XYZ file of C-alpha atoms in Angstrom:
327
model
C 22.270 9.284 5.566
C 20.935 6.414 3.323
C 17.590 6.479 5.150
C 17.316 10.246 4.700
C 18.097 10.017 0.978
C 15.450 7.353 0.405
C 12.779 9.574 1.972
C 13.278 11.918 -0.988
C 12.252 9.463 -3.702
C 8.657 8.689 -4.794
C 6.795 5.813 -3.056
C 8.206 2.438 -4.109
C 6.407 -0.007 -1.820
C 5.772 -3.259 -3.706
C 7.281 -1.889 -6.912
C 10.074 -3.058 -9.187
C 13.149 -0.898 -8.567
C 16.341 -0.675 -10.619
C 19.323 0.562 -8.586
C 22.161 1.885 -10.747
C 25.687 2.432 -9.479
C 25.063 0.280 -6.423
C 28.815 -0.220 -5.735
C 28.758 -1.463 -2.082
C 24.939 -1.629 -2.025
C 24.569 0.881 0.799
C 20.924 1.515 -0.236
C 19.985 -1.955 -1.447
C 18.945 -3.481 1.883
C 16.637 -0.592 2.715
C 15.133 -0.572 -0.784
C 14.491 -4.312 -0.544
C 12.559 -3.951 2.721
C 9.721 -2.129 0.925
C 10.121 -2.822 -2.796
C 8.598 -5.849 -4.449
C 11.850 -6.490 -6.325
C 15.218 -4.720 -6.561
C 17.520 -5.129 -9.547
C 21.040 -4.102 -8.535
C 23.583 -3.035 -11.163
C 26.864 -1.221 -10.764
C 27.461 0.793 -13.926
C 25.032 2.261 -16.444
C 26.844 0.482 -19.290
C 25.976 -2.850 -17.673
C 22.307 -1.866 -17.558
C 22.385 -1.009 -21.255
C 24.016 -4.332 -22.170
C 21.604 -6.238 -19.942
C 18.741 -4.925 -22.109
C 16.129 -4.655 -19.419
C 12.693 -5.138 -20.938
C 10.893 -1.936 -21.941
C 8.272 -0.768 -19.470
C 9.300 -3.322 -16.842
C 10.643 -1.007 -14.115
C 8.616 1.297 -11.844
C 11.508 3.298 -10.413
C 15.169 3.828 -11.301
C 17.308 4.978 -8.379
C 20.881 6.162 -8.500
C 23.184 7.873 -6.018
C 26.315 9.813 -7.016
C 26.303 8.847 -10.701
C 25.327 12.224 -12.161
C 28.695 13.705 -11.193
C 30.122 11.811 -14.160
C 27.719 13.482 -16.616
C 27.868 16.927 -18.192
C 25.179 19.572 -17.583
C 23.918 18.986 -21.119
C 23.507 15.265 -20.474
C 21.675 15.886 -17.197
C 19.250 18.547 -18.332
C 18.439 17.459 -21.899
C 14.949 16.088 -22.546
C 14.585 12.438 -23.545
C 11.805 11.434 -25.933
C 10.657 8.019 -27.151
C 7.706 6.130 -28.634
C 6.139 2.839 -27.575
C 5.000 0.035 -29.880
C 1.638 1.730 -30.446
C 3.295 4.973 -31.550
C 2.421 6.897 -28.384
C 5.077 9.502 -27.558
C 6.655 9.912 -24.136
C 9.301 12.144 -22.660
C 11.403 12.206 -19.530
C 10.803 15.498 -17.757
C 12.180 16.868 -14.519
C 9.534 17.207 -11.807
C 11.826 18.063 -8.911
C 15.306 19.491 -8.469
C 16.367 20.493 -4.945
C 19.386 20.703 -2.711
C 19.620 18.245 0.173
C 19.182 20.579 3.115
C 20.824 18.225 5.615
C 24.105 18.423 3.703
C 23.920 22.199 3.572
C 23.326 22.483 7.319
C 25.567 19.696 8.624
C 28.399 19.637 6.089
C 28.210 23.232 4.820
C 27.971 21.829 1.292
C 25.690 23.633 -1.167
C 26.390 21.151 -3.953
C 24.381 18.135 -2.789
C 21.417 18.099 -5.172
C 18.775 15.541 -6.038
C 16.626 15.265 -9.139
C 13.401 13.421 -9.845
C 12.375 12.775 -13.444
C 9.114 11.246 -14.593
C 8.144 9.515 -17.827
C 5.012 11.266 -19.079
C 2.894 11.204 -22.200
C 3.779 14.095 -24.482
C 0.059 14.490 -25.139
C -0.340 15.595 -21.514
C 2.743 17.802 -21.398
C 2.270 21.496 -20.775
C 2.764 23.334 -24.069
C 3.279 26.512 -22.064
C 6.277 25.112 -20.202
C 7.715 23.746 -23.434
C 7.352 27.147 -25.113
C 9.096 28.968 -22.262
C 11.960 26.461 -21.989
C 12.551 26.117 -25.725
C 11.728 29.607 -27.011
C 11.440 32.550 -24.628
C 13.769 31.315 -21.900
C 16.400 29.246 -23.640
C 19.777 29.527 -21.927
C 21.091 32.243 -24.224
C 17.813 34.165 -23.838
C 18.127 34.071 -20.045
C 21.641 35.480 -20.268
C 20.430 38.304 -22.520
C 17.674 39.213 -20.060
C 20.256 39.201 -17.274
C 22.547 41.538 -19.222
C 19.677 44.017 -19.536
C 18.287 44.008 -15.973
C 21.335 43.056 -13.908
C 23.186 40.049 -12.514
C 20.879 37.469 -10.966
C 17.664 38.801 -12.531
C 15.683 38.151 -15.715
C 12.735 40.516 -15.315
C 12.219 44.238 -14.562
C 12.334 43.343 -10.862
C 16.125 43.934 -10.931
C 18.106 44.516 -7.761
C 16.849 48.008 -6.878
C 13.185 47.041 -7.282
C 13.729 43.790 -5.399
C 15.474 45.654 -2.585
C 12.531 48.047 -2.268
C 9.876 45.325 -2.238
C 11.794 43.011 0.104
C 12.039 45.876 2.600
C 8.229 45.904 2.756
C 8.211 42.275 3.957
C 10.120 43.218 7.136
C 12.068 39.969 7.173
C 13.415 38.749 10.492
C 16.256 36.418 11.416
C 15.414 32.747 10.907
C 12.184 33.220 8.962
C 11.280 30.952 6.066
C 10.429 32.528 2.705
C 8.851 30.960 -0.392
C 9.761 32.712 -3.662
C 7.301 31.683 -6.379
C 8.880 31.917 -9.840
C 12.323 32.722 -8.482
C 14.065 32.887 -11.853
C 17.838 32.498 -11.570
C 17.863 33.306 -7.876
C 19.173 36.857 -7.525
C 16.425 37.925 -5.130
C 16.738 34.733 -3.093
C 20.463 35.166 -2.542
C 19.874 38.788 -1.545
C 17.196 37.880 1.022
C 19.166 34.997 2.516
C 22.466 36.864 2.754
C 21.063 40.203 3.945
C 18.433 39.050 6.442
C 19.704 35.567 7.379
C 16.434 33.893 6.394
C 15.894 30.507 4.752
C 14.569 30.865 1.198
C 12.836 28.203 -0.889
C 12.864 29.283 -4.528
C 10.602 27.446 -6.963
C 10.343 27.898 -10.712
C 8.559 26.055 -13.492
C 11.566 26.076 -15.802
C 14.560 23.752 -15.757
C 16.633 26.334 -17.614
C 16.134 28.853 -14.814
C 17.006 26.326 -12.129
C 20.215 25.225 -13.815
C 21.489 28.810 -13.614
C 20.250 29.209 -10.022
C 22.086 26.085 -8.870
C 25.214 27.213 -10.679
C 25.113 30.625 -8.991
C 24.551 29.004 -5.580
C 27.847 27.127 -5.652
C 30.188 28.461 -3.003
C 27.658 30.775 -1.368
C 27.252 30.473 2.385
C 23.541 31.259 2.669
C 20.412 29.214 3.292
C 18.748 28.886 -0.109
C 17.218 25.838 -1.774
C 15.749 25.627 -5.259
C 13.106 23.359 -6.729
C 11.678 22.870 -10.206
C 7.983 23.056 -9.355
C 4.576 24.295 -10.495
C 3.051 26.446 -7.755
C -0.459 25.388 -8.822
C 0.235 21.682 -8.175
C 3.091 21.657 -5.668
C 2.204 20.997 -2.032
C 3.592 22.149 1.301
C 2.250 21.549 4.804
C -0.007 24.243 6.207
C 1.799 26.985 8.157
C 5.126 26.341 6.403
C 6.247 29.882 5.573
C 6.523 33.267 7.223
C 6.503 35.098 3.882
C 5.485 34.257 0.306
C 6.960 36.427 -2.427
C 6.129 36.383 -6.138
C 7.142 38.761 -8.904
C 5.824 38.916 -12.486
C 4.414 35.408 -12.732
C 0.812 35.196 -11.437
C -0.524 36.614 -14.725
C 0.313 33.201 -16.252
C -2.072 31.434 -13.841
C -5.765 31.150 -14.637
C -7.250 30.204 -11.264
C -5.831 32.938 -9.071
C -8.481 32.635 -6.309
C -7.491 28.995 -5.754
C -3.793 29.884 -5.735
C -4.280 32.692 -3.203
C -6.234 30.361 -0.930
C -3.320 27.918 -1.167
C -0.880 30.700 -0.264
C -3.065 31.509 2.738
C -2.826 27.894 3.968
C 0.928 27.713 3.442
C 1.532 30.858 5.510
C 1.952 30.794 9.261
C -0.475 32.884 11.348
C 0.516 36.495 10.836
C 2.436 35.605 7.683
C 2.678 37.981 4.753
C 2.421 37.695 0.981
C 3.905 40.218 -1.424
C 3.030 39.975 -5.128
C 4.065 42.105 -8.073
C 2.433 41.343 -11.383
C 1.392 42.674 -14.763
C -2.097 44.198 -14.632
C -4.424 46.191 -16.863
C -6.670 49.193 -16.417
C -10.403 48.785 -15.944
C -10.908 49.938 -19.534
C -11.357 47.606 -22.516
C -7.878 46.665 -23.809
C -6.825 47.714 -27.288
C -7.269 45.115 -30.076
C -3.496 44.566 -30.201
C -3.196 44.065 -26.430
C -6.238 41.796 -26.422
C -4.655 39.662 -29.133
C -1.401 39.323 -27.173
C -3.336 38.267 -24.058
C -5.273 35.674 -26.027
C -2.247 34.341 -27.906
C -0.126 33.870 -24.790
C -2.990 32.681 -22.580
C -2.418 35.414 -19.996
C -4.965 36.058 -17.240
C -4.673 39.778 -16.457
C -6.839 41.833 -14.089
C -6.890 45.366 -12.768
C -5.346 46.235 -9.414
C -8.675 46.414 -7.589
C -9.611 42.904 -8.753
C -6.348 41.573 -7.301
C -7.103 43.271 -4.009
C -10.541 41.665 -3.818
C -9.262 38.188 -4.698
C -6.722 38.365 -1.884
C -9.376 39.503 0.586
C -11.673 36.695 -0.546
C -8.849 34.222 0.120
C -8.741 35.348 3.767
C -6.009 37.986 3.766
C -6.424 41.122 5.864
C -4.875 44.589 5.604
C -4.439 44.186 1.840
C -2.622 47.041 0.107
C -2.931 47.172 -3.696
C -0.896 49.770 -5.584
C -0.523 50.726 -9.247
C 3.217 51.003 -9.956
C 3.030 51.624 -13.719
C 5.070 54.842 -13.507
C 7.877 53.028 -11.717
C 7.761 50.180 -14.249
C 7.965 52.562 -17.226
C 10.991 54.319 -15.729
C 12.719 50.974 -15.168
């Protein structure tokens, strides 16, 4: 298991690694085989007292220490400034379950996180806005109260059930859910059709709820904090890609659809629901909302053409505004 765990961390060949909570040093020997230097400490308090020089470590690795921290301590953002006044923050770039534990030990609670220290000047204001304003934890719970348990958008259970039926899922298939929210649709697909679902979402707040809801469930679902425009998967990884009410946030849709095409296996399907507009000029108020939020909204026919241009065949594009209004 140590070897498998170390394959999950970023490349550390020749780098200076700090291992916290080493205890019996079960990972130390393997880390030392590739790292330039490994600093081994047992408890976090010791690391604090040791006063390791600022900016001197390339990677901090820890196994099993987060169980001693509260959710607030794990998920809160950390911000600091260097001597020149430049601001940095510690942001989560990956949060996933360890699939081997789920399969071999039937344990859904083995999770790994990767954080990265990044300049706040390069941080995505959009992600910050969603995490800190629109989709704060209490906001997510309010959305869920309105649309139903496990959902935060108008794609509640009944709509999800209808759209999932169109994908004709089969036993053992692998599904990618882009912008999975708090996981209601993923649990439904995995439990009902016995498929493996990978749910990704840009927001840490969403993922914290999804992981919480996954505890104790006996279905094949894994979640990851990820940006679908920068995340990578091997070609031919998925049988189905599903996305609901998120693509309107993404500017370069043609590039994204081409990426989806590569990620799908031959014969694979993609099903997208999204906010669109008519082919008429939007009202001044609607135009202002689009501009203010940075949305990229097209009419249904434009979506159809972009998918065809990306290589998809048998594209069906439907206007479901009546159904949305009723919901």
